[in-house]
Amino acid sequence: MPRTLLVGSPNSGKSLLFNRLTGLSQKVANFPGITVDVGSGSLQAMPEMQLVDFPGTYSLQAISAEEQVAVDQFEQALTDDDVQQVLCVVDATRLEKSLYFTLQVIRDCQRNGKPVTVLANMIDVLDKHDLEFDVDGLAAALHAPVLPISGRTGRGVEAIVPQLRANATAPDVRDALADSPDAILRGTAHQLAQRFSPRGDVLVRTQTRLDSFFLHSVTGGIAFFIIMYLLFQSIFTWSAPMMDAVEAALGWLASVIVPMIGNDMAQDFTADALFSGIGAFLVFVPQIFVLTFIIGLLEDSGYMARAALICHKPLRVFGLTGKSFIPMLSGVACAIPAIYAARAIDSPRKRLLTYMAIPLMPCSARLPVYTLLIAAFIPSGTALGGLVGWQGLAMFSVYFFGMLCGLIITGI
């Protein structure tokens, strides 16, 4: 089966585009390191073509063992006869982070006779801020077709398959960059970024202001603790109506079903074992849902990457890195995917230490126990004019000191 390679820089929306084109469900989040393995699937609109999703990297000059594996796999794939072409995804809002890698990909593809199509993703963000993007000019400078798309909204995605078919039937392979060394490409990428990066800079200014607040050593740290506190306070405040609804629904269901059972033993089993036993677990499902939902919001907002930078210095004391924060916080929901996500950490030693720390994080399986104990022993009052709830503060303390103990053990 002919194959098309999908490559791009980390956090460029590549996996989201892969999901939209293939109908599969690669994990998507707004921080680097999500794709750590090569994934593949057939295109929905072109079933005879297989799309291969490679892990994101900032350049073909690997700086870690994991990046080296991805680069080696990509370079090897370019020599395969069944690989017809390459799709290279760039973040249209941050061309300076994508163009060097894109030029390297175009150069290596030209050397191997493979056509390249550049996909300028997140074009919807530029439109939202009335920023112009010179698609034709960038295509001429890159010596490759450029398609403006939005993997999130689907805009422009319909033009990808016709371009793939055109490349498959009449490939347009140029050699303008085939002999360019990396040093020349780096300078070219800088010049192109200066020339074609969207201007108006409303988006850049907004992001700069947010970063200056959330990454500041003082305000960033305060914001981090406030956000983490709100995360655990919401477990009580947001989930309470849903928990009451689940409990009421189970009570109503039991009142309807139990009387319909004629046998007394069967009634006792249904009421005391099924509804009481299973219901005791189902009542806490809303809390687990709220916890994982808010963690997902933090991922999609891009705050997780900022929080990782804020936590870098404190985590270094325990032999870890800021990259360890994301899988460790994910371990609060479930340790298994968190351990899988930790594979993106560059250093083998720090990756191993992160593996050791994650099981020590208080996970959602323990959440019902914590909730019962806190509800039993901690009053539901508030302080500071209702801004701080005692139960939420207790839950935050349980998780915080649980994480701290895990870090101390890892540091030892």
XYZ file of C-alpha atoms in Angstrom:
412
model
C 0.000 0.000 0.000
C 1.393 3.460 -0.867
C 2.234 5.612 2.133
C 2.289 9.329 2.910
C 4.427 10.532 5.794
C 2.987 13.147 8.175
C 5.653 15.149 10.010
C 5.813 18.419 11.894
C 7.091 20.278 14.904
C 5.751 19.438 18.370
C 2.450 21.074 19.248
C 1.731 22.064 15.638
C -1.655 20.307 15.499
C -0.295 17.332 13.590
C -2.062 14.598 15.569
C -5.381 16.471 15.433
C -5.051 16.639 11.652
C -4.145 12.933 11.553
C -7.333 12.119 13.450
C -9.436 14.226 11.098
C -7.963 12.630 7.972
C -8.065 9.017 9.171
C -10.957 8.976 11.632
C -8.690 7.505 14.318
C -8.133 8.889 17.814
C -4.515 9.715 18.517
C -4.162 11.582 21.839
C -4.279 15.329 21.343
C -3.201 18.037 23.793
C -1.714 21.505 23.820
C 1.810 20.648 24.901
C 4.742 18.905 23.212
C 5.533 15.220 23.532
C 2.083 13.746 22.912
C 3.060 11.564 19.951
C 5.900 9.297 21.063
C 5.308 6.422 18.636
C 4.746 6.169 14.891
C 1.015 5.777 14.163
C -0.662 4.919 10.883
C -4.109 4.701 9.336
C -5.832 4.789 5.961
C -7.188 8.095 4.716
C -10.984 8.232 4.897
C -11.261 10.061 1.573
C -8.489 8.015 -0.061
C -8.551 4.476 1.402
C -5.809 3.246 -0.897
C -3.338 5.624 0.793
C -1.882 5.007 4.257
C -0.983 8.039 6.376
C 1.953 7.587 8.787
C 2.142 10.001 11.746
C 5.676 10.575 13.071
C 6.519 12.051 16.488
C 7.064 15.794 16.424
C 10.590 17.168 16.434
C 12.079 20.638 16.092
C 14.803 19.573 13.660
C 16.363 16.539 12.014
C 19.384 17.051 14.258
C 18.189 14.983 17.221
C 19.098 16.064 20.761
C 17.701 13.020 22.582
C 17.557 9.265 22.097
C 13.794 9.410 21.425
C 14.195 12.128 18.787
C 17.030 10.170 17.207
C 14.764 7.129 16.840
C 12.065 9.284 15.182
C 14.595 10.951 12.856
C 16.139 7.600 11.893
C 12.710 6.153 11.150
C 11.828 9.147 8.990
C 15.123 9.059 7.073
C 14.718 5.321 6.516
C 11.119 5.754 5.346
C 12.208 8.302 2.718
C 14.221 5.573 0.999
C 11.281 3.140 0.814
C 9.677 2.744 -2.578
C 6.128 2.613 -1.181
C 6.500 6.075 0.379
C 5.111 8.417 -2.278
C 5.135 11.826 -0.596
C 5.357 13.832 2.622
C 2.969 16.194 4.413
C 4.783 18.689 6.656
C 2.627 20.550 9.204
C 3.691 24.005 10.372
C 2.082 26.268 12.955
C 1.051 29.341 10.944
C 1.003 31.419 14.138
C 4.627 30.507 14.971
C 6.521 30.091 11.737
C 9.860 30.735 13.433
C 9.516 27.434 15.333
C 8.629 25.358 12.277
C 10.492 26.644 9.235
C 13.944 25.227 9.996
C 12.559 21.715 10.369
C 10.368 22.244 7.292
C 13.346 23.275 5.154
C 15.289 20.211 6.345
C 12.373 17.958 5.413
C 12.033 19.570 1.974
C 15.781 19.209 1.360
C 15.873 15.523 2.319
C 12.736 14.803 0.308
C 14.265 16.484 -2.755
C 17.357 14.316 -2.332
C 15.151 11.212 -2.320
C 12.785 12.323 -5.074
C 9.717 12.660 -2.845
C 7.247 15.555 -3.258
C 6.409 17.629 -0.183
C 3.226 19.526 0.660
C 3.411 22.077 3.493
C 0.247 22.423 5.590
C -0.012 25.811 7.306
C -2.164 24.842 10.281
C -4.152 27.042 12.701
C -5.123 29.461 9.974
C -8.412 30.009 11.861
C -6.484 31.660 14.701
C -4.992 34.161 12.269
C -8.416 34.949 10.825
C -9.796 35.487 14.305
C -7.240 38.243 14.876
C -7.448 39.644 11.297
C -3.855 38.680 10.514
C -2.780 38.125 6.911
C -0.744 35.147 5.740
C 1.078 35.179 2.388
C 0.504 31.586 1.282
C 1.728 32.051 -2.307
C 4.852 33.904 -1.219
C 5.794 31.233 1.299
C 5.169 28.485 -1.269
C 7.507 30.190 -3.743
C 10.192 30.612 -1.083
C 9.947 26.997 0.089
C 9.777 25.557 -3.444
C 6.786 23.477 -2.330
C 2.993 23.886 -2.363
C 1.509 25.380 0.812
C -2.095 24.730 1.869
C -3.712 26.910 4.577
C -5.764 24.658 6.856
C -7.301 24.371 10.306
C -7.148 20.927 11.850
C -9.516 22.087 14.590
C -12.343 23.430 12.406
C -11.622 21.404 9.269
C -11.188 24.467 7.091
C -9.058 23.761 4.006
C -8.645 20.075 4.886
C -10.687 19.074 1.831
C -7.859 20.372 -0.392
C -5.330 17.889 1.011
C -6.567 14.744 -0.740
C -6.657 16.352 -4.242
C -3.106 17.541 -3.631
C -2.091 14.003 -2.610
C -3.655 12.571 -5.749
C -1.880 15.166 -7.884
C 1.456 14.364 -6.246
C 0.867 10.638 -6.738
C 0.073 10.920 -10.447
C 2.471 13.730 -11.446
C 4.970 14.401 -8.642
C 6.589 17.836 -8.761
C 10.021 17.331 -7.195
C 12.451 20.246 -7.359
C 16.089 20.358 -6.332
C 16.467 23.957 -5.171
C 17.407 22.925 -1.611
C 18.920 19.508 -2.248
C 22.510 20.674 -1.706
C 21.868 23.100 1.174
C 23.709 22.366 4.453
C 21.967 22.813 7.812
C 23.756 26.081 8.548
C 22.382 27.665 5.362
C 18.887 26.323 6.074
C 18.944 27.780 9.573
C 19.721 31.248 8.225
C 17.114 30.851 5.480
C 14.503 29.822 8.039
C 15.203 32.943 10.095
C 14.874 35.182 7.033
C 11.628 33.518 5.931
C 10.176 33.791 9.435
C 10.928 37.515 9.468
C 9.391 37.907 6.036
C 6.265 35.746 6.231
C 5.299 35.644 9.914
C 1.806 37.140 10.317
C 1.955 40.786 11.271
C -0.402 42.883 13.312
C 0.901 40.987 16.318
C -2.343 41.106 18.298
C -1.971 37.398 18.966
C 1.712 37.746 19.794
C 1.134 40.630 22.186
C -1.678 38.818 23.962
C 0.385 35.674 24.365
C 3.401 37.680 25.521
C 1.342 39.391 28.216
C -0.091 36.088 29.416
C 3.349 34.471 29.437
C 4.846 37.395 31.341
C 2.241 36.796 34.056
C 2.067 32.990 34.177
C 5.829 32.500 33.775
C 6.879 35.176 36.270
C 8.735 33.811 39.277
C 6.249 35.430 41.705
C 2.911 35.837 39.929
C 3.402 32.576 38.042
C 3.950 30.651 41.265
C 0.915 32.240 42.907
C -1.217 31.512 39.835
C 0.005 27.915 39.829
C -1.110 27.268 43.414
C -4.435 29.054 42.857
C -5.166 26.960 39.761
C -4.202 23.731 41.520
C -6.390 24.679 44.502
C -9.350 25.479 42.235
C -8.817 22.127 40.524
C -9.406 20.235 43.759
C -12.034 22.630 45.146
C -14.089 21.995 42.004
C -14.197 18.293 42.918
C -16.615 19.270 45.694
C -18.412 22.312 44.307
C -18.935 21.316 40.658
C -19.538 17.631 41.186
C -21.990 17.974 44.089
C -25.115 18.542 41.889
C -24.140 15.654 39.620
C -23.520 13.368 42.607
C -26.939 14.264 44.032
C -28.529 13.553 40.640
C -26.829 10.150 40.366
C -27.854 9.239 43.921
C -31.451 10.289 43.281
C -31.557 8.366 39.999
C -30.253 5.210 41.678
C -32.805 5.588 44.497
C -35.652 5.985 42.029
C -34.444 3.040 39.958
C -34.225 0.845 43.055
C -37.727 1.849 44.158
C -39.083 0.800 40.755
C -37.154 -2.428 40.176
C -36.922 -3.992 43.659
C -40.724 -4.277 44.228
C -41.047 -6.035 40.870
C -38.919 -8.929 42.134
C -41.021 -11.545 43.858
C -38.352 -13.546 45.668
C -37.257 -12.049 49.026
C -33.665 -13.240 48.663
C -33.477 -11.780 45.151
C -34.905 -8.510 46.475
C -32.283 -8.337 49.225
C -29.515 -9.103 46.725
C -30.733 -6.483 44.257
C -31.259 -3.773 46.868
C -28.280 -4.411 49.157
C -25.693 -5.805 46.734
C -26.383 -4.346 43.306
C -27.802 -0.909 44.042
C -25.975 -0.284 47.316
C -22.657 -1.760 46.179
C -22.488 -0.490 42.625
C -24.285 2.724 43.575
C -21.632 3.517 46.172
C -19.098 3.615 43.349
C -21.264 5.332 40.729
C -21.961 8.253 43.065
C -18.278 9.216 42.880
C -18.005 8.990 39.080
C -18.906 12.721 38.703
C -15.908 13.656 40.846
C -13.551 11.611 38.670
C -15.175 13.136 35.592
C -14.699 16.691 36.889
C -11.062 15.990 37.769
C -10.162 14.580 34.357
C -12.248 17.231 32.549
C -10.408 20.132 34.198
C -7.026 18.513 33.568
C -8.071 18.266 29.913
C -8.988 21.963 29.898
C -5.574 22.829 31.297
C -3.959 20.777 28.544
C -5.991 22.391 25.749
C -5.445 25.914 27.080
C -1.675 25.529 26.886
C -1.226 26.153 30.603
C 0.318 22.723 31.191
C 3.443 23.713 29.248
C 3.726 26.918 31.297
C 3.211 25.003 34.539
C 5.977 22.612 33.515
C 8.340 25.576 33.117
C 7.289 27.016 36.499
C 7.945 23.629 38.160
C 11.308 23.055 36.484
C 13.481 24.619 39.219
C 11.639 23.039 42.192
C 11.660 19.620 40.524
C 15.387 19.832 39.841
C 15.929 19.630 43.607
C 14.496 16.097 43.456
C 16.466 15.093 40.360
C 13.535 15.603 37.991
C 12.738 18.117 35.263
C 9.868 20.394 34.340
C 8.819 17.854 31.741
C 8.060 15.479 34.629
C 5.227 17.725 35.843
C 2.822 16.908 33.022
C 2.884 13.103 33.443
C 2.885 13.513 37.235
C -0.260 15.661 37.156
C -1.792 13.231 34.663
C -1.035 10.534 37.236
C -3.581 12.226 39.494
C -6.216 10.942 37.055
C -4.588 7.596 36.211
C -1.028 6.348 36.564
C -0.991 4.105 33.475
C -1.344 6.782 30.729
C 0.860 9.058 32.848
C 3.705 6.547 32.745
C 3.180 6.217 29.001
C 3.370 10.021 28.591
C 6.639 10.130 30.564
C 8.358 8.398 27.644
C 8.769 11.838 26.035
C 11.278 12.938 28.725
C 14.739 13.267 27.169
C 17.035 12.105 29.967
C 16.890 8.336 30.680
C 17.675 8.915 34.371
C 15.025 11.594 34.838
C 12.557 9.503 32.858
C 13.207 6.563 35.207
C 12.798 8.795 38.275
C 9.517 10.066 36.859
C 8.380 6.478 36.369
C 9.154 5.887 40.059
C 7.341 9.034 41.220
C 4.093 8.596 39.272
C 2.755 5.555 41.211
C 3.248 7.555 44.415
C 0.858 10.270 43.194
C -2.663 10.074 44.716
C -4.726 8.823 41.750
C -8.472 9.047 41.079
C -9.023 5.465 42.303
C -8.351 6.771 45.828
C -10.567 9.817 45.350
C -13.767 8.253 46.799
C -11.878 7.297 49.972
C -10.454 10.801 50.365
C -13.900 12.284 49.729
C -15.587 10.149 52.366
C -12.953 10.950 54.986
C -12.900 14.675 54.235
C -16.701 14.882 54.209
C -16.805 13.063 57.557
C -14.130 15.009 59.436
C -13.757 18.408 57.696
C -16.544 21.006 57.998
C -18.046 22.375 54.791
C -17.532 26.009 55.784
C -15.534 28.662 53.950
C -13.003 31.353 54.775
C -11.793 34.638 53.263
C -15.273 35.696 52.307
C -16.153 32.383 50.710
C -13.086 32.249 48.482
C -11.575 29.247 50.270
C -13.536 26.129 51.126
C -12.197 23.988 53.961
C -12.982 20.726 52.212
C -11.346 21.825 48.964
C -8.314 23.029 50.906
C -8.121 19.658 52.669
C -8.308 17.802 49.348
C -5.610 20.046 47.887
C -3.430 19.385 50.943
C -3.867 15.623 50.631
C -2.747 15.657 46.999
C -0.026 18.240 47.541
C 1.620 16.418 50.459
C 1.156 13.102 48.662
C 3.053 14.490 45.682
C 5.658 16.037 47.972
C 6.284 12.712 49.724
C 6.610 11.013 46.360
C 9.153 13.619 45.259
C 11.140 13.274 48.477
C 11.313 9.499 48.100
C 12.367 9.916 44.458
C 15.054 12.436 45.445
C 16.443 10.070 48.046
